[in-house]
Amino acid sequence: MSEPERPAYPEPVRYPAVVLVTGAAAGMGAEHARALARRGSHVHLADVADCAPVVREITDAGGRATAHRLDVTDSAAWHTVTDAVRRTCGRLDGLVNNAGISRRLRFMDTTEEVWDRVLRINLTGAFLGIRASAPLMRDSGGGAIVNISSISGQIGYFSPSYSASKWGLTGLSKSAAGELAPWNIRVNSLHPGLVATGLLAGSDAFVAGATRSIPAGRPAEPAEITDAVLFLLSDRSAYMTGSEVTLDGGLVSNGLYHRILDDAEGAL
């Protein structure tokens, strides 16, 4: 029996109809929102800062977007936002937990206040978001959640609050993936390494040192991180859940020996 004829080209990629992105007033969150809007998603942008300028940019370009004020550490605020999404769109198909902060403080310089604040925003915020969003995603037939972690959630990073929050986010993603699978909700964590954004401004020595350890020889471009977010939200990753996606130019897998070999070149 001959095999069934297959189309010459794959079906078009399907992206979620309605997506909520946190930390979306600027930076990578805004880039994720713009990219989703260009692909037809109605994007709900949420932040403690004003998302209106990015929303205007999206709608002026013909996209659909809505702004929300959201403190991710506030459980009631999360429910206010998801209730608004339900009222305006009737569904939610994707969530990007992008909001986060970093404090580059070494272990003994990290105060209890810094520790609590970083974990509250980076980890508890994502937990509250998943808990508030999952019932609406279930009622929508399922969906995809992308938690923006970091390679600091895979290695022993020098800043304990940031590293602990990102390791926690890795574990949270895996726990949620198992619990929410019966609701057809996928949960994955994305682990960027060094990314060329404004957050690196004023850290030239840190960036130069880190770049020397990257086998690819450069930081990631923001669009490369957005491409991974789009993939994890799309139907192209339909069988992925509980996974860690690392985008770091080989830093975690080979960075140590890459740097050792560079430093020892000519001595081997």
Tab-separated table of C-alpha atoms in Angstrom:
chain	number	residue	atom	x	y	z
A	1	MET	CA	0.000	0.000	0.000
A	2	SER	CA	1.417	3.391	-0.947
A	3	GLU	CA	1.847	6.044	1.701
A	4	PRO	CA	-0.725	8.852	1.728
A	5	GLU	CA	0.326	11.907	-0.205
A	6	ARG	CA	1.664	14.641	2.021
A	7	PRO	CA	1.479	18.377	1.355
A	8	ALA	CA	4.605	19.909	-0.129
A	9	TYR	CA	4.745	22.483	2.660
A	10	PRO	CA	3.737	22.278	6.314
A	11	GLU	CA	0.583	23.921	7.535
A	12	PRO	CA	0.949	27.551	8.651
A	13	VAL	CA	2.077	28.053	12.230
A	14	ARG	CA	-0.814	28.703	14.586
A	15	TYR	CA	-0.325	31.224	17.374
A	16	PRO	CA	-2.635	31.747	20.371
A	17	ALA	CA	-5.600	34.026	19.774
A	18	VAL	CA	-5.323	35.818	23.128
A	19	VAL	CA	-2.106	36.186	25.119
A	20	LEU	CA	-1.259	37.931	28.391
A	21	VAL	CA	2.319	39.227	28.725
A	22	THR	CA	3.656	40.614	31.989
A	23	GLY	CA	6.450	43.152	32.287
A	24	ALA	CA	5.304	44.385	28.887
A	25	ALA	CA	5.692	48.156	29.195
A	26	ALA	CA	9.238	48.044	27.809
A	27	GLY	CA	12.183	45.784	27.027
A	28	MET	CA	11.759	42.144	26.140
A	29	GLY	CA	8.129	42.016	27.299
A	30	ALA	CA	7.185	44.766	24.864
A	31	GLU	CA	9.075	42.980	22.070
A	32	HIS	CA	7.199	39.751	22.767
A	33	ALA	CA	3.895	41.645	22.677
A	34	ARG	CA	4.697	43.384	19.371
A	35	ALA	CA	5.728	40.112	17.749
A	36	LEU	CA	2.568	38.329	18.897
A	37	ALA	CA	0.368	41.172	17.656
A	38	ARG	CA	2.042	41.003	14.231
A	39	ARG	CA	1.029	37.354	14.103
A	40	GLY	CA	-2.616	38.076	14.836
A	41	SER	CA	-2.854	37.594	18.588
A	42	HIS	CA	-4.850	39.960	20.754
A	43	VAL	CA	-2.183	40.851	23.296
A	44	HIS	CA	-2.946	41.960	26.838
A	45	LEU	CA	0.056	43.885	28.164
A	46	ALA	CA	0.430	44.076	31.937
A	47	ASP	CA	2.957	45.971	34.042
A	48	VAL	CA	3.319	48.264	37.038
A	49	ALA	CA	4.490	50.836	34.470
A	50	ASP	CA	2.265	52.353	31.792
A	51	CYS	CA	1.735	49.982	28.842
A	52	ALA	CA	-0.356	52.513	26.892
A	53	PRO	CA	2.487	53.702	24.590
A	54	VAL	CA	3.229	50.150	23.445
A	55	VAL	CA	-0.492	49.444	23.026
A	56	ARG	CA	-0.844	52.550	20.838
A	57	GLU	CA	2.121	51.444	18.766
A	58	ILE	CA	0.525	48.025	18.224
A	59	THR	CA	-2.942	49.335	17.414
A	60	ASP	CA	-1.576	52.039	15.094
A	61	ALA	CA	0.096	49.221	13.146
A	62	GLY	CA	-3.233	47.411	12.838
A	63	GLY	CA	-2.827	44.994	15.754
A	64	ARG	CA	-5.016	44.334	18.766
A	65	ALA	CA	-3.792	45.105	22.258
A	66	THR	CA	-5.076	46.067	25.697
A	67	ALA	CA	-3.177	47.616	28.592
A	68	HIS	CA	-3.497	46.603	32.236
A	69	ARG	CA	-1.821	47.818	35.384
A	70	LEU	CA	-0.542	44.799	37.295
A	71	ASP	CA	1.649	44.293	40.319
A	72	VAL	CA	2.508	40.616	39.868
A	73	THR	CA	2.967	40.179	43.629
A	74	ASP	CA	-0.705	41.059	44.234
A	75	SER	CA	-3.010	38.049	43.963
A	76	ALA	CA	-6.164	40.191	43.802
A	77	ALA	CA	-4.672	42.268	40.973
A	78	TRP	CA	-4.024	39.101	38.971
A	79	HIS	CA	-7.672	38.117	39.268
A	80	THR	CA	-8.753	41.624	38.257
A	81	VAL	CA	-6.676	41.343	35.075
A	82	THR	CA	-7.818	37.836	34.158
A	83	ASP	CA	-11.448	38.824	34.784
A	84	ALA	CA	-10.946	41.765	32.411
A	85	VAL	CA	-9.464	39.449	29.782
A	86	ARG	CA	-12.469	37.152	30.128
A	87	ARG	CA	-14.893	40.065	29.735
A	88	THR	CA	-13.175	41.609	26.700
A	89	CYS	CA	-12.041	38.500	24.810
A	90	GLY	CA	-13.910	35.611	26.383
A	91	ARG	CA	-10.788	33.454	26.420
A	92	LEU	CA	-7.075	33.218	27.198
A	93	ASP	CA	-4.749	30.966	25.222
A	94	GLY	CA	-1.274	32.040	26.291
A	95	LEU	CA	0.593	33.545	29.235
A	96	VAL	CA	4.146	34.870	29.244
A	97	ASN	CA	5.470	35.399	32.754
A	98	ASN	CA	8.136	37.907	31.782
A	99	ALA	CA	8.093	40.351	34.702
A	100	GLY	CA	11.216	40.191	36.813
A	101	ILE	CA	13.990	42.130	38.495
A	102	SER	CA	17.673	41.497	39.114
A	103	ARG	CA	19.953	42.706	41.883
A	104	ARG	CA	23.619	41.963	41.159
A	105	LEU	CA	24.640	41.596	44.794
A	106	ARG	CA	27.000	38.957	46.070
A	107	PHE	CA	25.875	36.570	48.766
A	108	MET	CA	26.973	38.474	51.874
A	109	ASP	CA	25.820	41.802	50.388
A	110	THR	CA	22.261	40.559	49.826
A	111	THR	CA	19.907	41.916	52.473
A	112	GLU	CA	16.740	40.184	53.593
A	113	GLU	CA	14.742	42.972	51.950
A	114	VAL	CA	16.420	42.380	48.578
A	115	TRP	CA	16.021	38.621	48.927
A	116	ASP	CA	12.297	38.910	49.686
A	117	ARG	CA	11.603	41.416	46.931
A	118	VAL	CA	13.397	39.513	44.169
A	119	LEU	CA	11.754	36.204	45.039
A	120	ARG	CA	8.374	37.848	45.468
A	121	ILE	CA	8.447	39.352	41.968
A	122	ASN	CA	10.340	36.705	40.018
A	123	LEU	CA	8.901	33.555	41.551
A	124	THR	CA	5.770	34.263	43.560
A	125	GLY	CA	4.527	36.555	40.785
A	126	ALA	CA	4.689	33.711	38.271
A	127	PHE	CA	2.971	31.324	40.674
A	128	LEU	CA	0.124	33.778	41.248
A	129	GLY	CA	-0.161	34.364	37.498
A	130	ILE	CA	-0.404	30.682	36.655
A	131	ARG	CA	-2.949	30.103	39.392
A	132	ALA	CA	-5.120	33.022	38.263
A	133	SER	CA	-4.853	32.307	34.527
A	134	ALA	CA	-5.188	28.535	34.410
A	135	PRO	CA	-8.979	28.323	34.953
A	136	LEU	CA	-9.635	30.741	32.066
A	137	MET	CA	-7.189	28.856	29.849
A	138	ARG	CA	-8.939	25.606	30.765
A	139	ASP	CA	-12.296	27.114	29.823
A	140	SER	CA	-10.722	28.217	26.530
A	141	GLY	CA	-9.724	24.668	25.635
A	142	GLY	CA	-6.152	24.861	26.913
A	143	GLY	CA	-3.115	26.910	26.059
A	144	ALA	CA	0.570	27.505	26.672
A	145	ILE	CA	2.490	29.210	29.467
A	146	VAL	CA	6.057	30.418	29.030
A	147	ASN	CA	8.007	31.310	32.164
A	148	ILE	CA	11.037	33.482	31.449
A	149	SER	CA	13.733	31.993	33.641
A	150	SER	CA	17.472	32.326	33.001
A	151	ILE	CA	20.643	30.267	32.812
A	152	SER	CA	20.950	31.512	36.414
A	153	GLY	CA	18.240	28.919	37.063
A	154	GLN	CA	20.588	26.199	35.803
A	155	ILE	CA	23.966	27.138	37.306
A	156	GLY	CA	25.364	28.611	40.520
A	157	TYR	CA	25.045	32.311	39.759
A	158	PHE	CA	26.782	34.728	42.134
A	159	SER	CA	23.621	36.692	43.033
A	160	PRO	CA	21.712	34.412	45.441
A	161	SER	CA	18.321	36.122	45.234
A	162	TYR	CA	18.241	36.109	41.436
A	163	SER	CA	19.638	32.592	41.107
A	164	ALA	CA	17.252	31.177	43.711
A	165	SER	CA	14.261	32.857	42.053
A	166	LYS	CA	15.166	31.457	38.640
A	167	TRP	CA	15.919	27.964	39.948
A	168	GLY	CA	12.551	28.149	41.678
A	169	LEU	CA	10.879	29.199	38.445
A	170	THR	CA	12.377	26.156	36.730
A	171	GLY	CA	10.851	23.879	39.347
A	172	LEU	CA	7.548	25.761	39.347
A	173	SER	CA	7.288	25.273	35.580
A	174	LYS	CA	7.775	21.526	35.864
A	175	SER	CA	5.292	21.227	38.724
A	176	ALA	CA	2.664	23.241	36.848
A	177	ALA	CA	3.270	21.261	33.652
A	178	GLY	CA	2.282	18.040	35.376
A	179	GLU	CA	-0.685	19.475	37.217
A	180	LEU	CA	-2.160	21.386	34.282
A	181	ALA	CA	-1.667	18.782	31.552
A	182	PRO	CA	-5.208	17.382	32.075
A	183	TRP	CA	-6.488	20.871	31.243
A	184	ASN	CA	-4.482	20.836	27.977
A	185	ILE	CA	-2.202	23.572	29.320
A	186	ARG	CA	1.490	23.319	28.508
A	187	VAL	CA	4.116	24.987	30.725
A	188	ASN	CA	7.743	25.481	29.699
A	189	SER	CA	10.621	27.583	30.982
A	190	LEU	CA	12.898	29.655	28.768
A	191	HIS	CA	16.496	30.233	29.893
A	192	PRO	CA	18.306	33.083	28.143
A	193	GLY	CA	21.936	33.784	28.780
A	194	LEU	CA	23.413	37.218	28.122
A	195	VAL	CA	21.025	39.341	26.015
A	196	ALA	CA	21.932	42.645	24.379
A	197	THR	CA	19.342	44.911	26.028
A	198	GLY	CA	19.408	48.191	27.892
A	199	LEU	CA	19.616	46.287	31.178
A	200	LEU	CA	23.320	45.748	30.468
A	201	ALA	CA	24.040	49.478	30.297
A	202	GLY	CA	26.823	50.451	32.683
A	203	SER	CA	28.011	46.863	33.112
A	204	ASP	CA	30.744	46.890	30.481
A	205	ALA	CA	33.283	44.881	32.483
A	206	PHE	CA	30.666	42.271	33.417
A	207	VAL	CA	29.496	41.975	29.789
A	208	ALA	CA	33.044	41.729	28.430
A	209	GLY	CA	33.944	38.997	30.901
A	210	ALA	CA	30.761	37.054	30.236
A	211	THR	CA	31.134	37.315	26.461
A	212	ARG	CA	34.603	35.769	26.642
A	213	SER	CA	32.950	32.649	28.056
A	214	ILE	CA	30.288	32.342	25.327
A	215	PRO	CA	31.335	29.891	22.592
A	216	ALA	CA	29.123	31.744	20.099
A	217	GLY	CA	31.202	34.853	20.833
A	218	ARG	CA	28.333	37.276	21.397
A	219	PRO	CA	25.247	37.996	23.477
A	220	ALA	CA	21.831	37.058	22.118
A	221	GLU	CA	19.805	39.579	20.174
A	222	PRO	CA	16.394	40.316	21.745
A	223	ALA	CA	14.632	39.010	18.624
A	224	GLU	CA	16.245	35.608	19.164
A	225	ILE	CA	14.609	35.346	22.584
A	226	THR	CA	11.275	36.465	21.157
A	227	ASP	CA	11.504	33.790	18.454
A	228	ALA	CA	11.786	31.139	21.171
A	229	VAL	CA	8.797	32.589	23.037
A	230	LEU	CA	6.751	32.466	19.832
A	231	PHE	CA	7.758	28.848	19.253
A	232	LEU	CA	6.775	27.785	22.773
A	233	LEU	CA	3.386	29.476	22.429
A	234	SER	CA	2.685	28.073	18.977
A	235	ASP	CA	1.347	24.726	17.805
A	236	ARG	CA	4.879	23.815	16.659
A	237	SER	CA	5.700	22.957	20.295
A	238	ALA	CA	2.429	21.092	20.946
A	239	TYR	CA	4.192	18.087	22.498
A	240	MET	CA	6.515	20.124	24.713
A	241	THR	CA	5.686	20.650	28.345
A	242	GLY	CA	7.834	20.736	31.462
A	243	SER	CA	10.835	21.459	29.251
A	244	GLU	CA	13.754	23.844	29.712
A	245	VAL	CA	14.759	25.735	26.579
A	246	THR	CA	18.241	27.252	26.871
A	247	LEU	CA	19.358	30.128	24.621
A	248	ASP	CA	22.869	31.038	25.661
A	249	GLY	CA	25.258	30.543	22.757
A	250	GLY	CA	26.680	27.433	24.449
A	251	LEU	CA	27.600	29.161	27.706
A	252	VAL	CA	26.160	26.582	30.115
A	253	SER	CA	27.204	23.514	28.130
A	254	ASN	CA	30.696	24.620	27.073
A	255	GLY	CA	31.488	28.040	28.484
A	256	LEU	CA	33.966	26.953	31.129
A	257	TYR	CA	36.247	24.991	28.832
A	258	HIS	CA	35.789	27.461	26.021
A	259	ARG	CA	37.300	30.133	28.247
A	260	ILE	CA	40.005	27.853	29.638
A	261	LEU	CA	41.103	26.916	26.119
A	262	ASP	CA	41.120	30.561	25.032
A	263	ASP	CA	43.195	31.553	28.066
A	264	ALA	CA	45.595	28.646	27.534
A	265	GLU	CA	45.931	28.997	23.765
A	266	GLY	CA	49.528	28.346	22.751
A	267	ALA	CA	50.288	26.523	25.995
A	268	LEU	CA	48.646	23.196	25.072
